[in-house]
GROMACS .gro file of C-alpha atoms in nm:
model
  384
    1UNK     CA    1   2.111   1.664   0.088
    2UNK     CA    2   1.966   2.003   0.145
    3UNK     CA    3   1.581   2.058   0.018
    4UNK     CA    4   1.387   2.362  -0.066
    5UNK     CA    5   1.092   2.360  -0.098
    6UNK     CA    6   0.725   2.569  -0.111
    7UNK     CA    7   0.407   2.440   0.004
    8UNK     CA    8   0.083   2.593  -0.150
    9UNK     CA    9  -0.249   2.577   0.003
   10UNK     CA   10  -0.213   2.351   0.254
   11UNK     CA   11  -0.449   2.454   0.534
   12UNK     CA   12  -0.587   2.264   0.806
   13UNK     CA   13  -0.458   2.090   1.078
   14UNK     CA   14  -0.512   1.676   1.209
   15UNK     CA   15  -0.453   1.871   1.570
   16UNK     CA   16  -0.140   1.771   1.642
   17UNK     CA   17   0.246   1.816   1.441
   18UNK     CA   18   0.309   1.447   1.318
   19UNK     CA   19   0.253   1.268   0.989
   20UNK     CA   20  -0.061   1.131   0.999
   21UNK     CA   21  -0.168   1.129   1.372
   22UNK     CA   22  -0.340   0.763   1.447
   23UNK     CA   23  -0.719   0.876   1.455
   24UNK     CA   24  -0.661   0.990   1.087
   25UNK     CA   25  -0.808   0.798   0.774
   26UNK     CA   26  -0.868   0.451   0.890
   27UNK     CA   27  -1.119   0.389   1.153
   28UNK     CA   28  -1.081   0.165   1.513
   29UNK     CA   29  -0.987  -0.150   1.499
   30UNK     CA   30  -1.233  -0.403   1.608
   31UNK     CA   31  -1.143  -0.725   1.835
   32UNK     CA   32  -1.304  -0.978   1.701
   33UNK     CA   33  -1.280  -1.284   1.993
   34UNK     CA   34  -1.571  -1.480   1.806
   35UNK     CA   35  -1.590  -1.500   1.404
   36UNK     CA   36  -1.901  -1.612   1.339
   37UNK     CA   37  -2.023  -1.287   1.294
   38UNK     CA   38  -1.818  -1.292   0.955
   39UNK     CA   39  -2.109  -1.249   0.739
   40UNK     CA   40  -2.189  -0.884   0.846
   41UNK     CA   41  -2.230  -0.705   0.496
   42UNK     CA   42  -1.881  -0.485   0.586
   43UNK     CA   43  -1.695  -0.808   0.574
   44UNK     CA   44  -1.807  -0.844   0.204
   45UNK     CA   45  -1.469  -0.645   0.142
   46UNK     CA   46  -1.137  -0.834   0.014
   47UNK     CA   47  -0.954  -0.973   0.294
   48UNK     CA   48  -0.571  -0.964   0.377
   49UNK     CA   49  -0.507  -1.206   0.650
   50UNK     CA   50  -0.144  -1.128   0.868
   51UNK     CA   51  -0.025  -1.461   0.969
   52UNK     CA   52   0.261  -1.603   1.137
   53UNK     CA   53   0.409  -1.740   1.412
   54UNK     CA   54   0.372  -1.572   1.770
   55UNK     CA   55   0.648  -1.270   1.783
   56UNK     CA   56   0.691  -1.277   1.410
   57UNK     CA   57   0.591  -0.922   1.410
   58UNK     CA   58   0.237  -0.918   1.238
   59UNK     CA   59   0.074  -0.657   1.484
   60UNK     CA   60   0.371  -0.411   1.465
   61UNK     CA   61   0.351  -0.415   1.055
   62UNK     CA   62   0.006  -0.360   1.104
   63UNK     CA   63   0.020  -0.038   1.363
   64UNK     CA   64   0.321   0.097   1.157
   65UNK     CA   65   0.166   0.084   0.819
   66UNK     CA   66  -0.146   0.146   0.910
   67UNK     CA   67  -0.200   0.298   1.231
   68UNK     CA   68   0.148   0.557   1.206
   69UNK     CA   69   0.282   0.376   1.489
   70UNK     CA   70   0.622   0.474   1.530
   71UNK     CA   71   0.861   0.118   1.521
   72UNK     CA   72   1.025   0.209   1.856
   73UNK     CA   73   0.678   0.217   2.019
   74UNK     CA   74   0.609  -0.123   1.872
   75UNK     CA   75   0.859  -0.272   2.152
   76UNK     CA   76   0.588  -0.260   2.355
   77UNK     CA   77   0.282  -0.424   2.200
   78UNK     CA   78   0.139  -0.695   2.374
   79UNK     CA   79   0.134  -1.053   2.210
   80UNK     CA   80  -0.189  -1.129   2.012
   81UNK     CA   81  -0.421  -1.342   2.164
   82UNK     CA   82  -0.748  -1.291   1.947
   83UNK     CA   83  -0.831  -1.228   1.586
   84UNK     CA   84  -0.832  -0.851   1.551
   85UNK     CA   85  -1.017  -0.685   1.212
   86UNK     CA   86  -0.900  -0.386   1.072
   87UNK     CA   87  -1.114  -0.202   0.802
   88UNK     CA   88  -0.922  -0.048   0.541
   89UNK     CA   89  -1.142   0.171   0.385
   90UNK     CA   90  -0.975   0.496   0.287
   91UNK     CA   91  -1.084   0.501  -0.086
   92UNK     CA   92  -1.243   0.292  -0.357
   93UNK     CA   93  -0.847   0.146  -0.456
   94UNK     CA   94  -0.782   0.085  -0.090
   95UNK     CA   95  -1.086  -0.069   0.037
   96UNK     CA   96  -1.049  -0.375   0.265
   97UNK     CA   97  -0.975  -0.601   0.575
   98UNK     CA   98  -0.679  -0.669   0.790
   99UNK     CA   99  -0.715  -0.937   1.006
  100UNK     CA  100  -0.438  -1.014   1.211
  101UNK     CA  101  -0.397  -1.391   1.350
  102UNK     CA  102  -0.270  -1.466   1.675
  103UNK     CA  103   0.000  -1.730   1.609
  104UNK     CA  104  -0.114  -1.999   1.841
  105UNK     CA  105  -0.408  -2.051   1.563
  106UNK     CA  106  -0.479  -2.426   1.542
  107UNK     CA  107  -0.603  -2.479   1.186
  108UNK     CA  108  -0.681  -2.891   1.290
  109UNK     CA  109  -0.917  -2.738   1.525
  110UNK     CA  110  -1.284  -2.862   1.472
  111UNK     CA  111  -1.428  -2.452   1.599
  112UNK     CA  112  -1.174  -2.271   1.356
  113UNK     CA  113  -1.383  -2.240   1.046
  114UNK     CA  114  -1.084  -2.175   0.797
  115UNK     CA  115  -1.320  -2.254   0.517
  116UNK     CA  116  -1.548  -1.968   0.623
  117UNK     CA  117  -1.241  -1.723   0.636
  118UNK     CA  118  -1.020  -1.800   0.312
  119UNK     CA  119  -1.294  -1.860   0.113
  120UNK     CA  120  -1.350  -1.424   0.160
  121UNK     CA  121  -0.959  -1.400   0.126
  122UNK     CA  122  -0.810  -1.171  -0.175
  123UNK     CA  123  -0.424  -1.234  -0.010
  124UNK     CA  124  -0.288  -1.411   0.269
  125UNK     CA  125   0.046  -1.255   0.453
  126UNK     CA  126   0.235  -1.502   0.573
  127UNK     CA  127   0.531  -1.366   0.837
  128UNK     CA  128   0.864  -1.548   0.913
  129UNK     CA  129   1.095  -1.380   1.146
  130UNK     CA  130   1.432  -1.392   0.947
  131UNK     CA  131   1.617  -1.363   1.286
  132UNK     CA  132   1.535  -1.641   1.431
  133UNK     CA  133   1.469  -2.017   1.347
  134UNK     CA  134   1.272  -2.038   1.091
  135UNK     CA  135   1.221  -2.433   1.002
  136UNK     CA  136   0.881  -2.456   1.216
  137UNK     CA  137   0.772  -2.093   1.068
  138UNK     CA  138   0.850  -2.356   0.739
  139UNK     CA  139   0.621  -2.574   0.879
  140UNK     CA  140   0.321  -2.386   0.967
  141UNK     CA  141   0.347  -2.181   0.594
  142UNK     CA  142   0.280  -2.467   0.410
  143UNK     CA  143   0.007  -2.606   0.584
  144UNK     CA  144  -0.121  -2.249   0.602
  145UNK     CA  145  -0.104  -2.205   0.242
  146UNK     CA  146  -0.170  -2.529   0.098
  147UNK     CA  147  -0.502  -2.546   0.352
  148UNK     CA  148  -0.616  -2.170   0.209
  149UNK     CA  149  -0.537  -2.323  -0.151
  150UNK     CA  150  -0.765  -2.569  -0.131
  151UNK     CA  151  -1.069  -2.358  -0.014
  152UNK     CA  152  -0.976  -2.067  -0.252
  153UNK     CA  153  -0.682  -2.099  -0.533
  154UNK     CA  154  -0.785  -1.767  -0.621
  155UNK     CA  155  -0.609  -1.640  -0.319
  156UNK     CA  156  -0.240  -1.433  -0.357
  157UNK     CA  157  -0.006  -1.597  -0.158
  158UNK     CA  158   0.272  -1.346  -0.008
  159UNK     CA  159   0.560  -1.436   0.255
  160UNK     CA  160   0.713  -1.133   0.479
  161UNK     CA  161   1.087  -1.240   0.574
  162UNK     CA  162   1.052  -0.969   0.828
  163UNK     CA  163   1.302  -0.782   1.109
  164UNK     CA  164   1.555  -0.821   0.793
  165UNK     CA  165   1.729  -0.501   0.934
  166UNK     CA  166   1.981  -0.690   1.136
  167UNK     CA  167   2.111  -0.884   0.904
  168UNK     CA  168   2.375  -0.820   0.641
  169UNK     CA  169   2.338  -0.767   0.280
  170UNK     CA  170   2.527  -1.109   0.204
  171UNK     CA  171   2.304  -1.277   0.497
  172UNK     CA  172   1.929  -1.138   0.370
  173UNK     CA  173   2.012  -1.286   0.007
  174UNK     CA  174   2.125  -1.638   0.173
  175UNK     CA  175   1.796  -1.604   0.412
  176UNK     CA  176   1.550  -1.513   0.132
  177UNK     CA  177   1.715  -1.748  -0.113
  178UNK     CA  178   1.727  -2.007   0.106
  179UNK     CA  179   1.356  -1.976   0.239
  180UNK     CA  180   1.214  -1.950  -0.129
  181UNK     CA  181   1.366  -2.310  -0.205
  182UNK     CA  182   1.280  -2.510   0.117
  183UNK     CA  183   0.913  -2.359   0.104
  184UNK     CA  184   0.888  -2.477  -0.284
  185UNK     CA  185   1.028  -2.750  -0.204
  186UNK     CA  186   0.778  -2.852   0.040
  187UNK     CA  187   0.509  -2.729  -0.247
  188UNK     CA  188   0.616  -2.952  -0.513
  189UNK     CA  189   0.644  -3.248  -0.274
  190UNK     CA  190   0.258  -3.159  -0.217
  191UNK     CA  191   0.204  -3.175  -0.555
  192UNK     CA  192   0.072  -2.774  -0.521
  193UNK     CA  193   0.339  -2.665  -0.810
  194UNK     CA  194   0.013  -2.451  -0.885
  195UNK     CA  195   0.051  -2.262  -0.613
  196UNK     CA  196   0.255  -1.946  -0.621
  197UNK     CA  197   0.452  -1.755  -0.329
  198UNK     CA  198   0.590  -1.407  -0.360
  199UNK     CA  199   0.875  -1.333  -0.112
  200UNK     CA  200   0.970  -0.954   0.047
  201UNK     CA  201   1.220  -0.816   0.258
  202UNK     CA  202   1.083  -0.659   0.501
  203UNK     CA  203   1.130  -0.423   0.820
  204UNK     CA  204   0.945  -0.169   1.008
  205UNK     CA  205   1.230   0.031   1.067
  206UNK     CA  206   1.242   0.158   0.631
  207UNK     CA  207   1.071   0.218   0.335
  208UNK     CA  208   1.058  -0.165   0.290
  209UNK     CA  209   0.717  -0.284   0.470
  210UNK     CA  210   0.578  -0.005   0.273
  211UNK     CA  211   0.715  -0.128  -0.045
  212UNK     CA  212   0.559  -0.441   0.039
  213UNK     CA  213   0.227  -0.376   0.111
  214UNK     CA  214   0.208  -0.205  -0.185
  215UNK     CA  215   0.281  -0.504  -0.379
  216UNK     CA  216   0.023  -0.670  -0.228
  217UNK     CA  217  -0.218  -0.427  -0.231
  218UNK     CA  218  -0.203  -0.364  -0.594
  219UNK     CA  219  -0.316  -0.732  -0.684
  220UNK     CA  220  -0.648  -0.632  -0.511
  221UNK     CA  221  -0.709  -0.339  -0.722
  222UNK     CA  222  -0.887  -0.433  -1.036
  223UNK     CA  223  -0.855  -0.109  -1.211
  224UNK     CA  224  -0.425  -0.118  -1.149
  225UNK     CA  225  -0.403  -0.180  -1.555
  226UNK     CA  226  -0.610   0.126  -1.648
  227UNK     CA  227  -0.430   0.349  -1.358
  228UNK     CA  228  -0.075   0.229  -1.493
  229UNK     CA  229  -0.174   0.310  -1.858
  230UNK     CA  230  -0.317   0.676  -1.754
  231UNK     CA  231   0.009   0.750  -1.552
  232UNK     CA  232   0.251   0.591  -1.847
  233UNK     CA  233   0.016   0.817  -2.068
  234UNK     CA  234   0.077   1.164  -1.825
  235UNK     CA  235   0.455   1.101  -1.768
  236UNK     CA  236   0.517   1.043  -2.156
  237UNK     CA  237   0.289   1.338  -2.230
  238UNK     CA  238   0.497   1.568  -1.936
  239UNK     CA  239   0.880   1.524  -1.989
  240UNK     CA  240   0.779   1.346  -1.594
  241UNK     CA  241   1.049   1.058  -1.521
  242UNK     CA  242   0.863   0.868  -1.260
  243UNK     CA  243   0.550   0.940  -1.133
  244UNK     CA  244   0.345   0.714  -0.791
  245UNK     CA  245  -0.038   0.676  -0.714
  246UNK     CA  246  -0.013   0.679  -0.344
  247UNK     CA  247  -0.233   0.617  -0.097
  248UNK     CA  248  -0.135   0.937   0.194
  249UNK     CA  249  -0.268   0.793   0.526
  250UNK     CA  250  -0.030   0.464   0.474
  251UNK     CA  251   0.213   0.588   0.184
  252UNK     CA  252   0.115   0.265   0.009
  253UNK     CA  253   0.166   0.341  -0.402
  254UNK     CA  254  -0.150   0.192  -0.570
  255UNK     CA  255   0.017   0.207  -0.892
  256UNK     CA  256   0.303   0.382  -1.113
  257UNK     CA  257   0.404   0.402  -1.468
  258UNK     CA  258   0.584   0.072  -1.613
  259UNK     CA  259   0.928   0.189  -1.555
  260UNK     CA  260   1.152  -0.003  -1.280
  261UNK     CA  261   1.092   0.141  -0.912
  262UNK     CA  262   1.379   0.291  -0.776
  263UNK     CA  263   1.375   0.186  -0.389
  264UNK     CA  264   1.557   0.560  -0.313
  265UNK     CA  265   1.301   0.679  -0.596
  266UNK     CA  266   1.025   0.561  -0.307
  267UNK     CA  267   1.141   0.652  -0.016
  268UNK     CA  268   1.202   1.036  -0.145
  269UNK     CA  269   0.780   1.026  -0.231
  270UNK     CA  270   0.761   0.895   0.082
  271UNK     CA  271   0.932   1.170   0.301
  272UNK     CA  272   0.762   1.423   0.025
  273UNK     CA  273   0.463   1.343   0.201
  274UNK     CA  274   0.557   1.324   0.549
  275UNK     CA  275   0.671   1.667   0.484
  276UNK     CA  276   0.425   1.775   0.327
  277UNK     CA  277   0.183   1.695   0.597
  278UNK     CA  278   0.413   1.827   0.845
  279UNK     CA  279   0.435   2.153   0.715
  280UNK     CA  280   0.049   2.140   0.687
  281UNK     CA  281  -0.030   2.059   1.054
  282UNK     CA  282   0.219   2.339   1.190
  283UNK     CA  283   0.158   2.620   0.907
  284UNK     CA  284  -0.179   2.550   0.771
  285UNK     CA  285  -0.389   2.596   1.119
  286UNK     CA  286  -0.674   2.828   1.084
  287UNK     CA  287  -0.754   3.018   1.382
  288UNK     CA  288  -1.033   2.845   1.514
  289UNK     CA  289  -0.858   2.547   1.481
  290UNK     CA  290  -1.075   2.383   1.101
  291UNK     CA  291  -1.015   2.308   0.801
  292UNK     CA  292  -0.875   2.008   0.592
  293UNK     CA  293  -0.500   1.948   0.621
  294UNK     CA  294  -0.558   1.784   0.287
  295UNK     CA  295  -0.820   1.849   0.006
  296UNK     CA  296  -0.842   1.952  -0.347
  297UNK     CA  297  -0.605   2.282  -0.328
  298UNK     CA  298  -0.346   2.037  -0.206
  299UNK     CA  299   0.012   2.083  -0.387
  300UNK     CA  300   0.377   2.108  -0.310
  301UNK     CA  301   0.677   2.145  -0.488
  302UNK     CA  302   1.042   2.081  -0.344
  303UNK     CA  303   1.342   2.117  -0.560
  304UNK     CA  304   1.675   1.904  -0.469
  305UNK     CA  305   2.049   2.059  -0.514
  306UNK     CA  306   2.127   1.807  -0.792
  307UNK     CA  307   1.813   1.957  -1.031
  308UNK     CA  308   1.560   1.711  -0.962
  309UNK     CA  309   1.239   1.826  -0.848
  310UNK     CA  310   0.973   1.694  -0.662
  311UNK     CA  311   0.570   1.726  -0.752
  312UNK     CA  312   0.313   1.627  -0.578
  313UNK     CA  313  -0.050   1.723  -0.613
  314UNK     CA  314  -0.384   1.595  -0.493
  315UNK     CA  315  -0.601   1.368  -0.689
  316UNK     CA  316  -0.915   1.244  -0.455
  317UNK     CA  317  -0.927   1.306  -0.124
  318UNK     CA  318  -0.706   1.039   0.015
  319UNK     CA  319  -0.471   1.023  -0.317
  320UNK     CA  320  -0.189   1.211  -0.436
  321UNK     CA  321   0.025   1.210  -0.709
  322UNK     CA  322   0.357   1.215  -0.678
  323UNK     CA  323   0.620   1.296  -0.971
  324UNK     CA  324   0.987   1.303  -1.022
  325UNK     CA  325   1.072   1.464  -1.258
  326UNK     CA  326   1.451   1.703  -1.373
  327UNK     CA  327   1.425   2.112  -1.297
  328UNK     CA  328   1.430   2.166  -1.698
  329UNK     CA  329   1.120   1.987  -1.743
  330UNK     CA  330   0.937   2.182  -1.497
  331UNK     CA  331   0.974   2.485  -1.649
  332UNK     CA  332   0.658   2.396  -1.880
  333UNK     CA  333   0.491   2.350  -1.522
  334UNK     CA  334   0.193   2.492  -1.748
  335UNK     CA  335   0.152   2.236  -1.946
  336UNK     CA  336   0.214   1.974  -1.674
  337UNK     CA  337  -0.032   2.107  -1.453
  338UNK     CA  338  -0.295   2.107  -1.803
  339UNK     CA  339  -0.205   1.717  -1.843
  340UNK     CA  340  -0.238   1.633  -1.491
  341UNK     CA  341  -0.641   1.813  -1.488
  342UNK     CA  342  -0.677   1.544  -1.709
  343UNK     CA  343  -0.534   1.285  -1.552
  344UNK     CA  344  -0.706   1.335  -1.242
  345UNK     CA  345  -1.040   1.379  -1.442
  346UNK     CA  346  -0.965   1.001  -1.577
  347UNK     CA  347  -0.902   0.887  -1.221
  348UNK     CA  348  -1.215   0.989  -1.132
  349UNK     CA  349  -1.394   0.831  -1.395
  350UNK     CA  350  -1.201   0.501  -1.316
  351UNK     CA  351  -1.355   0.581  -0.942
  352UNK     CA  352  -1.707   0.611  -1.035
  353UNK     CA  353  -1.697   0.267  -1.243
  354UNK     CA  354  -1.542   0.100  -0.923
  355UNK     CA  355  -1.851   0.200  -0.770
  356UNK     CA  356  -2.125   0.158  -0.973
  357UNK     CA  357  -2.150  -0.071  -1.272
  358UNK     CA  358  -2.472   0.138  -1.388
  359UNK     CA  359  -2.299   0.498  -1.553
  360UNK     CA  360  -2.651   0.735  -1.544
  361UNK     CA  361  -2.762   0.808  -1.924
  362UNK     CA  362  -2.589   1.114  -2.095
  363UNK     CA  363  -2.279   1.044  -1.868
  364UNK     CA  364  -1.938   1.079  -2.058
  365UNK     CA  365  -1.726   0.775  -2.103
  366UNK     CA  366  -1.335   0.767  -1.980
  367UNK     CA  367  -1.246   0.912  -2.349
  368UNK     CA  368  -1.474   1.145  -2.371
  369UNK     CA  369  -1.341   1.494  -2.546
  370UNK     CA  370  -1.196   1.625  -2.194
  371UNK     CA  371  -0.990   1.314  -2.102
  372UNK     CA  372  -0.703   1.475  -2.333
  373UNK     CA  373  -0.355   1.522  -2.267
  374UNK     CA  374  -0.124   1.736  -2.412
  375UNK     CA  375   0.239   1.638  -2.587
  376UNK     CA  376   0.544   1.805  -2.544
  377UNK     CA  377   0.538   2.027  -2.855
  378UNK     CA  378   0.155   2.115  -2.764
  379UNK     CA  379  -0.068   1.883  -2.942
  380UNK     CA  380  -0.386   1.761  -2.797
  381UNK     CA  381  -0.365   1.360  -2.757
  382UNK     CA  382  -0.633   1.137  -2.630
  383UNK     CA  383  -0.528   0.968  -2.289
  384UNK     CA  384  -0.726   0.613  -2.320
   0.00000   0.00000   0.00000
């Protein structure tokens, strides 16, 4: 499909011409051989804990989604041997912990303190390679999960049926289907019918770990009703199709309007914002070398041969909003851009409540007067 497209305002660069380079957004990962320390006030954030067997592929989901580590490259990574904690701090919707488990774990183990660790636990990630044999991967998930359950039932429960990409259509839907009803099987014979398990397709090599994540990642976010009522109120209010909350350093969607997502929908956002970023790092370069690749001027527009056009525009610093919407509709690009000042104005407002519960006295609440949007024949509506 051929693109054009115009980037505006785009100026910076992360120092080198790839999406994202790895010292972008996310800080170091810490090893973290001894967990005692697990009281530290930065571990007072939600944990996601990436479990599995060994060579399940927890690490390489980890680098790829979060460290832009390119799939091929993950060939290489070593086995895990220790815990390793990642912070996930790139905004107040993404704000949290990765640890990654080595898959030799011993949970019967009198120095594993697994009450200590799921007891801090918002979702546990539970990986089963779907190429390989997967009854002790069985076996290990449900005394994972119904352990965890125990300490915490607050806890999500999600299962990766990862390196799906060599398998057939026919052969992922017998995998998944088959996995879903052995491991609620084991559940019910538990008596943990309570307990809930959400199953993905995954692989590092599309769209699909991304997809994931964002699943599981939304569950975390407290404020995902409010976002998904301001972006069904901007996309009703625009003549917008289908519009995505993302996340740029990991292209994880915090939230979208209550229409279905479209996986090709996705993945088109997706490469929006690789090329966006792109375009940035190689065009965008001042002279002496600073500058912001991505801030507040942030925007970009391409337009597709079959007269859909994408939108995307900057809403904090590491969030953008990303639209689809048809080429007619974006003639009253006016009028969108008027609706989406308000938008992003709400967003805000849902930011600073995420961070303080005490609003300062004479400050406006999330309907004040300016949190209007504007209807398709021009009328002023109010967006919450």
């Amino acid at each position: 499909m051929s693109i054009q497209y115009e980037v505006e305002q785009l100026a910076g660069s992360y120092g080198v011409a790839d999406s994202f380079p790895k010292d972008f957004g996310y800080g170091e990962e810490e090893e973290d051989a001894d967990i005692e320390d697990s009281s530290a006030p930065s571990d007072s954030k939600p944990r996601i804990l990436l479990m599995g067997l060994r060579r399940s592929g927890k690490s390489s989901i980890q680098k790829v989604v979060f460290h832009k580590m390119s799939p091929n490259e993950t060939l290489f990574l070593e086995s895990t041997n220790k815990i390793y904690k990642d912070d996930i701090s790139s905004s107040s919707f993404v704000n949290f912990q990765i640890w990654d488990f080595p898959g030799q774990v011993d949970f019967f183990d009198p120095t594993f303190d697994y009450e200590m660790i799921f007891r801090g636990t918002g979702a546990l990630i539970f990986v089963i390679d779907a190429q390989d044999d997967y009854v002790e991967a069985l076996g290990r998930l449900h005394l994972t999960v119904s352990r965890a359950y125990r300490v915490n039932p607050e806890i999500n429960f999600e299962v990766f049926i990862h390196k799906v990409d060599g398998l057939s259509d026919d052969h992922k839907i017998e995998t998944q289907r088959d996995i879903h009803q052995r491991a609620n099987d084991d559940l019910a014979d538990a008596s943990l019918e309570k307990l809930h398990l959400s199953f993905y397709l995954t692989s590092i090599y599309d769209h699909s770990i991304f997809e994931a994540f964002s699943k599981v990642v939304q569950k975390l976010i407290p404020q995902l009703p409010t976002l998904e009522n301001l972006l069904n109120i901007f996309i009703s209010n625009s003549g917008i199709e289908k519009a995505f909350l993302f996340d740029v350093v990991s292209k994880i969607y915090i939230a979208t309007d209550s229409s279905p997502v479209d996986m090709q929908s996705y993945e088109l956002c997706c490469d929006m914002i690789d090329v966006v970023i792109d375009v940035s790092c190689i065009y965008g370069l001042r002279e002496d070398g600073s500058g912001s690749a991505y801030d507040k001027e942030s925007m970009a527009i391409i337009k597709l041969n079959n007269t859909t056009v994408l939108y995307l525009k900057e809403v904090t610093k590491f969030l953008a909003l990303v639209c689809i919407l048809r080429e007619e509709s974006f003639e009253r690009k006016g009028l969108i851009d008027y609706n989406f000042h308000c938008f992003r104005k709400a967003i805000h407002e849902v930011f600073e409540v995420g961070v303080s519960t005490q609003r300062p006295v004479g400050t406006q609440p999330l309907g004040s007067p300016c949190n209007k949007a504007v209807a398709l024949n021009g009328t002023p509506r109010n967006t919450v």
